[in-house]
Amino acid sequence: MQRCTLGWFARIVTALVFLGFFIPLTGLALYFVFSPQSSPDERLMFGAGAAVFGGLSVFAVYRFCYYGLPWIEYDDVRVVFHYSRRGQLEARWADIPGPAVQVSSEDGGYLFRFQDGGKQRKILVNRLSSGFKELERMLKETGVLKRIGRFTKEDFRQSAEEVLRQFERYRAANPNAVRPRPAEDCSLCPDCEGRGAYVRRLPFIKLDVAKICKTCGGSGYIPK
């Protein structure tokens, strides 16, 4: 089975934050708490700082050592959410999103939410996660992205190509077709020749698309 877990960059940054910020601040606050030169008010202030920074550091170490880092295992049929070393939830891709597992786009990635053990669990994966591209590809192949209304660039490209194919088929079947003539006195648009649209090639992505004629506004006719 494939895995998606917290990437090494995010792990290193998190470790540096605690080793270079929270733990040194905890030590500095404790130094001033027990310093004979500190006033009672200063000891109270630095004591509160030591409790906050020290508490965060202890909680991070406890969370990492006892629960571990969350990760996701999956194949083309099922997915297993490991929210801790001792807890996991298994589901089928075909049932996501559903009553058991919800998923939404969050922070450039995907947030999975589910109930297990009487508590709501959350697992966030994004571009900093190891194996994120493979997981996103699986979400697309299993139809999860479409079910949550998330479309990739390739989906938009395929949609544009399908619209163009329909337009080309219509032009081939009706080579001289023009839009109905308005009631007022007018003539065919010289740019689109009465079709109201024309094919234009986008320069950057090199894709042919049907564009509404700006000369006639899509009506196919201009006033005489």
PDB file of C-alpha atoms in Angstrom:
ATOM      1  CA  MET A   1       0.000   0.000   0.000  1.00  0.00           C
ATOM      2  CA  GLN A   2       1.090   3.562  -0.660  1.00  0.00           C
ATOM      3  CA  ARG A   3       1.608   6.076   2.133  1.00  0.00           C
ATOM      4  CA  CYS A   4       1.180   9.794   2.622  1.00  0.00           C
ATOM      5  CA  THR A   5       2.655  11.347   5.749  1.00  0.00           C
ATOM      6  CA  LEU A   6       4.226  14.555   7.039  1.00  0.00           C
ATOM      7  CA  GLY A   7       7.190  15.522   4.878  1.00  0.00           C
ATOM      8  CA  TRP A   8      10.744  15.924   6.136  1.00  0.00           C
ATOM      9  CA  PHE A   9      10.759  19.668   5.474  1.00  0.00           C
ATOM     10  CA  ALA A  10       7.779  20.210   7.773  1.00  0.00           C
ATOM     11  CA  ARG A  11       9.338  17.934  10.413  1.00  0.00           C
ATOM     12  CA  ILE A  12      12.652  19.802  10.342  1.00  0.00           C
ATOM     13  CA  VAL A  13      10.970  23.220  10.531  1.00  0.00           C
ATOM     14  CA  THR A  14       8.797  22.096  13.455  1.00  0.00           C
ATOM     15  CA  ALA A  15      11.797  20.656  15.296  1.00  0.00           C
ATOM     16  CA  LEU A  16      13.802  23.851  14.741  1.00  0.00           C
ATOM     17  CA  VAL A  17      10.949  25.969  16.079  1.00  0.00           C
ATOM     18  CA  PHE A  18      10.879  24.028  19.342  1.00  0.00           C
ATOM     19  CA  LEU A  19      14.650  23.584  19.650  1.00  0.00           C
ATOM     20  CA  GLY A  20      15.473  27.149  18.676  1.00  0.00           C
ATOM     21  CA  PHE A  21      12.542  29.049  20.176  1.00  0.00           C
ATOM     22  CA  PHE A  22      10.271  27.379  22.725  1.00  0.00           C
ATOM     23  CA  ILE A  23      12.857  25.378  24.669  1.00  0.00           C
ATOM     24  CA  PRO A  24      15.419  28.241  24.903  1.00  0.00           C
ATOM     25  CA  LEU A  25      12.668  30.635  25.998  1.00  0.00           C
ATOM     26  CA  THR A  26      11.592  28.152  28.658  1.00  0.00           C
ATOM     27  CA  GLY A  27      15.169  27.960  29.981  1.00  0.00           C
ATOM     28  CA  LEU A  28      15.560  31.743  29.898  1.00  0.00           C
ATOM     29  CA  ALA A  29      12.280  32.254  31.749  1.00  0.00           C
ATOM     30  CA  LEU A  30      13.282  29.730  34.442  1.00  0.00           C
ATOM     31  CA  TYR A  31      16.621  31.486  34.851  1.00  0.00           C
ATOM     32  CA  PHE A  32      14.931  34.800  35.625  1.00  0.00           C
ATOM     33  CA  VAL A  33      12.384  33.090  37.896  1.00  0.00           C
ATOM     34  CA  PHE A  34      15.154  31.838  40.185  1.00  0.00           C
ATOM     35  CA  SER A  35      17.441  34.819  39.720  1.00  0.00           C
ATOM     36  CA  PRO A  36      17.951  36.747  42.994  1.00  0.00           C
ATOM     37  CA  GLN A  37      17.955  39.998  41.044  1.00  0.00           C
ATOM     38  CA  SER A  38      14.376  39.507  39.790  1.00  0.00           C
ATOM     39  CA  SER A  39      11.557  41.311  41.556  1.00  0.00           C
ATOM     40  CA  PRO A  40       8.377  39.441  42.629  1.00  0.00           C
ATOM     41  CA  ASP A  41       6.461  40.877  39.690  1.00  0.00           C
ATOM     42  CA  GLU A  42       9.198  39.793  37.286  1.00  0.00           C
ATOM     43  CA  ARG A  43       9.274  36.295  38.781  1.00  0.00           C
ATOM     44  CA  LEU A  44       5.512  36.048  38.307  1.00  0.00           C
ATOM     45  CA  MET A  45       5.742  37.209  34.684  1.00  0.00           C
ATOM     46  CA  PHE A  46       8.646  34.908  33.808  1.00  0.00           C
ATOM     47  CA  GLY A  47       6.981  32.045  35.659  1.00  0.00           C
ATOM     48  CA  ALA A  48       3.909  32.409  33.469  1.00  0.00           C
ATOM     49  CA  GLY A  49       6.156  32.439  30.386  1.00  0.00           C
ATOM     50  CA  ALA A  50       7.975  29.317  31.543  1.00  0.00           C
ATOM     51  CA  ALA A  51       4.634  27.556  32.112  1.00  0.00           C
ATOM     52  CA  VAL A  52       3.377  28.481  28.627  1.00  0.00           C
ATOM     53  CA  PHE A  53       6.529  27.692  26.635  1.00  0.00           C
ATOM     54  CA  GLY A  54       7.403  24.688  28.771  1.00  0.00           C
ATOM     55  CA  GLY A  55       3.859  23.346  28.535  1.00  0.00           C
ATOM     56  CA  LEU A  56       3.903  23.573  24.757  1.00  0.00           C
ATOM     57  CA  SER A  57       7.262  21.815  24.599  1.00  0.00           C
ATOM     58  CA  VAL A  58       6.163  19.009  26.938  1.00  0.00           C
ATOM     59  CA  PHE A  59       2.926  18.545  25.030  1.00  0.00           C
ATOM     60  CA  ALA A  60       4.787  18.355  21.685  1.00  0.00           C
ATOM     61  CA  VAL A  61       7.196  15.726  23.013  1.00  0.00           C
ATOM     62  CA  TYR A  62       4.333  13.731  24.567  1.00  0.00           C
ATOM     63  CA  ARG A  63       2.274  13.960  21.368  1.00  0.00           C
ATOM     64  CA  PHE A  64       5.157  12.777  19.229  1.00  0.00           C
ATOM     65  CA  CYS A  65       6.368   9.974  21.524  1.00  0.00           C
ATOM     66  CA  TYR A  66       2.969   8.602  22.585  1.00  0.00           C
ATOM     67  CA  TYR A  67       0.679   9.186  19.607  1.00  0.00           C
ATOM     68  CA  GLY A  68       3.163   9.569  16.784  1.00  0.00           C
ATOM     69  CA  LEU A  69       2.579  11.414  13.527  1.00  0.00           C
ATOM     70  CA  PRO A  70      -0.662  10.795  11.592  1.00  0.00           C
ATOM     71  CA  TRP A  71      -0.383   9.173   8.191  1.00  0.00           C
ATOM     72  CA  ILE A  72      -2.551   7.676   5.441  1.00  0.00           C
ATOM     73  CA  GLU A  73      -2.231   4.270   3.778  1.00  0.00           C
ATOM     74  CA  TYR A  74      -4.196   3.446   0.649  1.00  0.00           C
ATOM     75  CA  ASP A  75      -4.551   1.405  -2.503  1.00  0.00           C
ATOM     76  CA  ASP A  76      -6.952   1.766  -5.428  1.00  0.00           C
ATOM     77  CA  VAL A  77      -9.926   0.429  -3.392  1.00  0.00           C
ATOM     78  CA  ARG A  78      -9.561   1.397   0.255  1.00  0.00           C
ATOM     79  CA  VAL A  79      -7.813   3.892   2.495  1.00  0.00           C
ATOM     80  CA  VAL A  80      -6.673   3.621   6.121  1.00  0.00           C
ATOM     81  CA  PHE A  81      -6.402   6.781   8.243  1.00  0.00           C
ATOM     82  CA  HIS A  82      -3.837   6.356  11.050  1.00  0.00           C
ATOM     83  CA  TYR A  83      -4.542   9.250  13.399  1.00  0.00           C
ATOM     84  CA  SER A  84      -2.195   7.747  16.028  1.00  0.00           C
ATOM     85  CA  ARG A  85      -0.114   4.634  16.658  1.00  0.00           C
ATOM     86  CA  ARG A  86      -3.086   3.057  18.422  1.00  0.00           C
ATOM     87  CA  GLY A  87      -6.020   4.333  16.381  1.00  0.00           C
ATOM     88  CA  GLN A  88      -7.056   3.978  12.769  1.00  0.00           C
ATOM     89  CA  LEU A  89     -10.125   4.060  10.551  1.00  0.00           C
ATOM     90  CA  GLU A  90     -10.572   2.177   7.285  1.00  0.00           C
ATOM     91  CA  ALA A  91     -12.910   3.252   4.485  1.00  0.00           C
ATOM     92  CA  ARG A  92     -13.512   2.684   0.790  1.00  0.00           C
ATOM     93  CA  TRP A  93     -12.752   5.404  -1.733  1.00  0.00           C
ATOM     94  CA  ALA A  94     -16.235   4.908  -3.192  1.00  0.00           C
ATOM     95  CA  ASP A  95     -17.753   5.956   0.168  1.00  0.00           C
ATOM     96  CA  ILE A  96     -15.766   9.210   0.422  1.00  0.00           C
ATOM     97  CA  PRO A  97     -17.148  11.736   1.032  1.00  0.00           C
ATOM     98  CA  GLY A  98     -19.949  10.211   3.066  1.00  0.00           C
ATOM     99  CA  PRO A  99     -21.317   9.787   6.582  1.00  0.00           C
ATOM    100  CA  ALA A 100     -18.136   8.080   7.781  1.00  0.00           C
ATOM    101  CA  VAL A 101     -15.474  10.314   6.222  1.00  0.00           C
ATOM    102  CA  GLN A 102     -15.716  13.915   5.009  1.00  0.00           C
ATOM    103  CA  VAL A 103     -13.059  15.648   2.909  1.00  0.00           C
ATOM    104  CA  SER A 104     -12.615  19.279   1.898  1.00  0.00           C
ATOM    105  CA  SER A 105      -9.963  21.489   0.306  1.00  0.00           C
ATOM    106  CA  GLU A 106      -7.876  23.209   2.976  1.00  0.00           C
ATOM    107  CA  ASP A 107      -4.569  25.151   2.881  1.00  0.00           C
ATOM    108  CA  GLY A 108      -3.614  23.975  -0.583  1.00  0.00           C
ATOM    109  CA  GLY A 109      -4.341  20.352   0.329  1.00  0.00           C
ATOM    110  CA  TYR A 110      -7.116  18.165   1.682  1.00  0.00           C
ATOM    111  CA  LEU A 111      -8.574  17.855   5.178  1.00  0.00           C
ATOM    112  CA  PHE A 112     -10.096  14.483   6.099  1.00  0.00           C
ATOM    113  CA  ARG A 113     -12.567  14.492   9.013  1.00  0.00           C
ATOM    114  CA  PHE A 114     -14.124  11.439  10.650  1.00  0.00           C
ATOM    115  CA  GLN A 115     -15.494  10.198  13.964  1.00  0.00           C
ATOM    116  CA  ASP A 116     -13.664   7.443  15.798  1.00  0.00           C
ATOM    117  CA  GLY A 117     -13.550   6.584  19.460  1.00  0.00           C
ATOM    118  CA  GLY A 118     -16.263   9.156  20.173  1.00  0.00           C
ATOM    119  CA  LYS A 119     -14.029  12.006  18.996  1.00  0.00           C
ATOM    120  CA  GLN A 120     -13.685  13.911  15.770  1.00  0.00           C
ATOM    121  CA  ARG A 121     -10.369  13.169  14.094  1.00  0.00           C
ATOM    122  CA  LYS A 122      -8.695  15.331  11.464  1.00  0.00           C
ATOM    123  CA  ILE A 123      -5.828  14.578   9.125  1.00  0.00           C
ATOM    124  CA  LEU A 124      -4.496  17.340   6.872  1.00  0.00           C
ATOM    125  CA  VAL A 125      -2.300  16.566   3.874  1.00  0.00           C
ATOM    126  CA  ASN A 126      -0.810  19.202   1.580  1.00  0.00           C
ATOM    127  CA  ARG A 127       2.133  19.778  -0.728  1.00  0.00           C
ATOM    128  CA  LEU A 128       4.556  19.546   2.189  1.00  0.00           C
ATOM    129  CA  SER A 129       3.398  15.973   2.831  1.00  0.00           C
ATOM    130  CA  SER A 130       5.462  13.086   1.538  1.00  0.00           C
ATOM    131  CA  GLY A 131       3.531  11.265  -1.202  1.00  0.00           C
ATOM    132  CA  PHE A 132       0.999  14.080  -1.687  1.00  0.00           C
ATOM    133  CA  LYS A 133       1.060  14.011  -5.512  1.00  0.00           C
ATOM    134  CA  GLU A 134       0.384  10.264  -5.597  1.00  0.00           C
ATOM    135  CA  LEU A 135      -2.482  10.664  -3.110  1.00  0.00           C
ATOM    136  CA  GLU A 136      -3.995  13.523  -5.122  1.00  0.00           C
ATOM    137  CA  ARG A 137      -3.755  11.376  -8.262  1.00  0.00           C
ATOM    138  CA  MET A 138      -5.619   8.588  -6.461  1.00  0.00           C
ATOM    139  CA  LEU A 139      -8.288  11.060  -5.308  1.00  0.00           C
ATOM    140  CA  LYS A 140      -8.792  12.031  -8.928  1.00  0.00           C
ATOM    141  CA  GLU A 141      -8.835   8.469 -10.266  1.00  0.00           C
ATOM    142  CA  THR A 142     -11.367   7.305  -7.673  1.00  0.00           C
ATOM    143  CA  GLY A 143     -13.658  10.291  -8.330  1.00  0.00           C
ATOM    144  CA  VAL A 144     -13.292  11.861  -4.881  1.00  0.00           C
ATOM    145  CA  LEU A 145     -12.213  15.233  -6.288  1.00  0.00           C
ATOM    146  CA  LYS A 146     -15.239  15.489  -8.549  1.00  0.00           C
ATOM    147  CA  ARG A 147     -17.596  14.502  -5.722  1.00  0.00           C
ATOM    148  CA  ILE A 148     -16.303  17.386  -3.576  1.00  0.00           C
ATOM    149  CA  GLY A 149     -16.410  19.813  -6.512  1.00  0.00           C
ATOM    150  CA  ARG A 150     -12.650  20.075  -6.954  1.00  0.00           C
ATOM    151  CA  PHE A 151     -11.421  20.122 -10.542  1.00  0.00           C
ATOM    152  CA  THR A 152      -7.803  19.992 -11.654  1.00  0.00           C
ATOM    153  CA  LYS A 153      -6.215  21.878 -14.542  1.00  0.00           C
ATOM    154  CA  GLU A 154      -6.441  18.736 -16.620  1.00  0.00           C
ATOM    155  CA  ASP A 155     -10.198  18.545 -15.962  1.00  0.00           C
ATOM    156  CA  PHE A 156     -10.638  22.123 -17.183  1.00  0.00           C
ATOM    157  CA  ARG A 157      -8.487  21.390 -20.207  1.00  0.00           C
ATOM    158  CA  GLN A 158     -10.535  18.316 -21.088  1.00  0.00           C
ATOM    159  CA  SER A 159     -13.756  20.291 -20.660  1.00  0.00           C
ATOM    160  CA  ALA A 160     -12.494  23.051 -22.968  1.00  0.00           C
ATOM    161  CA  GLU A 161     -11.389  20.494 -25.543  1.00  0.00           C
ATOM    162  CA  GLU A 162     -14.820  18.839 -25.445  1.00  0.00           C
ATOM    163  CA  VAL A 163     -16.561  22.187 -25.999  1.00  0.00           C
ATOM    164  CA  LEU A 164     -14.240  22.840 -28.926  1.00  0.00           C
ATOM    165  CA  ARG A 165     -14.960  19.406 -30.425  1.00  0.00           C
ATOM    166  CA  GLN A 166     -18.685  20.060 -30.189  1.00  0.00           C
ATOM    167  CA  PHE A 167     -18.213  23.431 -31.851  1.00  0.00           C
ATOM    168  CA  GLU A 168     -16.124  21.899 -34.646  1.00  0.00           C
ATOM    169  CA  ARG A 169     -18.697  19.134 -35.205  1.00  0.00           C
ATOM    170  CA  TYR A 170     -21.429  21.741 -35.478  1.00  0.00           C
ATOM    171  CA  ARG A 171     -19.411  23.777 -37.980  1.00  0.00           C
ATOM    172  CA  ALA A 172     -18.659  20.661 -40.033  1.00  0.00           C
ATOM    173  CA  ALA A 173     -22.335  19.659 -40.101  1.00  0.00           C
ATOM    174  CA  ASN A 174     -23.484  23.230 -40.836  1.00  0.00           C
ATOM    175  CA  PRO A 175     -20.709  24.894 -42.809  1.00  0.00           C
ATOM    176  CA  ASN A 176     -22.850  27.879 -43.870  1.00  0.00           C
ATOM    177  CA  ALA A 177     -24.889  28.203 -40.696  1.00  0.00           C
ATOM    178  CA  VAL A 178     -25.462  31.713 -39.410  1.00  0.00           C
ATOM    179  CA  ARG A 179     -27.434  33.064 -36.495  1.00  0.00           C
ATOM    180  CA  PRO A 180     -31.046  34.220 -37.133  1.00  0.00           C
ATOM    181  CA  ARG A 181     -31.237  37.704 -38.576  1.00  0.00           C
ATOM    182  CA  PRO A 182     -32.523  40.346 -36.119  1.00  0.00           C
ATOM    183  CA  ALA A 183     -35.639  42.331 -36.932  1.00  0.00           C
ATOM    184  CA  GLU A 184     -33.752  45.583 -37.544  1.00  0.00           C
ATOM    185  CA  ASP A 185     -31.823  46.334 -40.710  1.00  0.00           C
ATOM    186  CA  CYS A 186     -28.317  44.850 -40.363  1.00  0.00           C
ATOM    187  CA  SER A 187     -25.627  42.911 -42.189  1.00  0.00           C
ATOM    188  CA  LEU A 188     -23.455  39.874 -41.480  1.00  0.00           C
ATOM    189  CA  CYS A 189     -20.505  40.456 -39.158  1.00  0.00           C
ATOM    190  CA  PRO A 190     -17.334  40.481 -41.292  1.00  0.00           C
ATOM    191  CA  ASP A 191     -15.204  38.878 -38.549  1.00  0.00           C
ATOM    192  CA  CYS A 192     -17.293  35.794 -37.699  1.00  0.00           C
ATOM    193  CA  GLU A 193     -19.372  35.722 -40.918  1.00  0.00           C
ATOM    194  CA  GLY A 194     -22.632  35.509 -38.996  1.00  0.00           C
ATOM    195  CA  ARG A 195     -21.651  32.599 -36.737  1.00  0.00           C
ATOM    196  CA  GLY A 196     -21.289  34.684 -33.583  1.00  0.00           C
ATOM    197  CA  ALA A 197     -18.093  32.880 -32.561  1.00  0.00           C
ATOM    198  CA  TYR A 198     -14.759  31.821 -33.987  1.00  0.00           C
ATOM    199  CA  VAL A 199     -11.873  29.547 -33.044  1.00  0.00           C
ATOM    200  CA  ARG A 200      -8.876  31.146 -31.387  1.00  0.00           C
ATOM    201  CA  ARG A 201      -5.660  29.518 -30.186  1.00  0.00           C
ATOM    202  CA  LEU A 202      -4.511  30.457 -26.694  1.00  0.00           C
ATOM    203  CA  PRO A 203      -0.781  31.317 -26.799  1.00  0.00           C
ATOM    204  CA  PHE A 204       0.465  29.949 -23.491  1.00  0.00           C
ATOM    205  CA  ILE A 205      -1.289  26.585 -23.139  1.00  0.00           C
ATOM    206  CA  LYS A 206      -1.588  26.155 -26.942  1.00  0.00           C
ATOM    207  CA  LEU A 207      -5.255  25.202 -26.834  1.00  0.00           C
ATOM    208  CA  ASP A 208      -7.907  26.044 -29.445  1.00  0.00           C
ATOM    209  CA  VAL A 209     -11.060  27.479 -27.888  1.00  0.00           C
ATOM    210  CA  ALA A 210     -14.277  28.935 -29.227  1.00  0.00           C
ATOM    211  CA  LYS A 211     -14.402  32.688 -28.571  1.00  0.00           C
ATOM    212  CA  ILE A 212     -17.411  34.979 -28.781  1.00  0.00           C
ATOM    213  CA  CYS A 213     -16.967  37.544 -31.527  1.00  0.00           C
ATOM    214  CA  LYS A 214     -16.356  40.970 -29.967  1.00  0.00           C
ATOM    215  CA  THR A 215     -17.365  42.840 -33.099  1.00  0.00           C
ATOM    216  CA  CYS A 216     -20.977  41.669 -33.023  1.00  0.00           C
ATOM    217  CA  GLY A 217     -21.154  40.478 -29.403  1.00  0.00           C
ATOM    218  CA  GLY A 218     -22.116  36.974 -30.509  1.00  0.00           C
ATOM    219  CA  SER A 219     -25.202  38.034 -32.488  1.00  0.00           C
ATOM    220  CA  GLY A 220     -23.595  37.398 -35.878  1.00  0.00           C
ATOM    221  CA  TYR A 221     -24.815  40.753 -37.267  1.00  0.00           C
ATOM    222  CA  ILE A 222     -23.857  44.399 -37.111  1.00  0.00           C
ATOM    223  CA  PRO A 223     -26.020  47.452 -37.879  1.00  0.00           C
ATOM    224  CA  LYS A 224     -25.721  48.821 -41.397  1.00  0.00           C
TER     225      LYS A 224
END
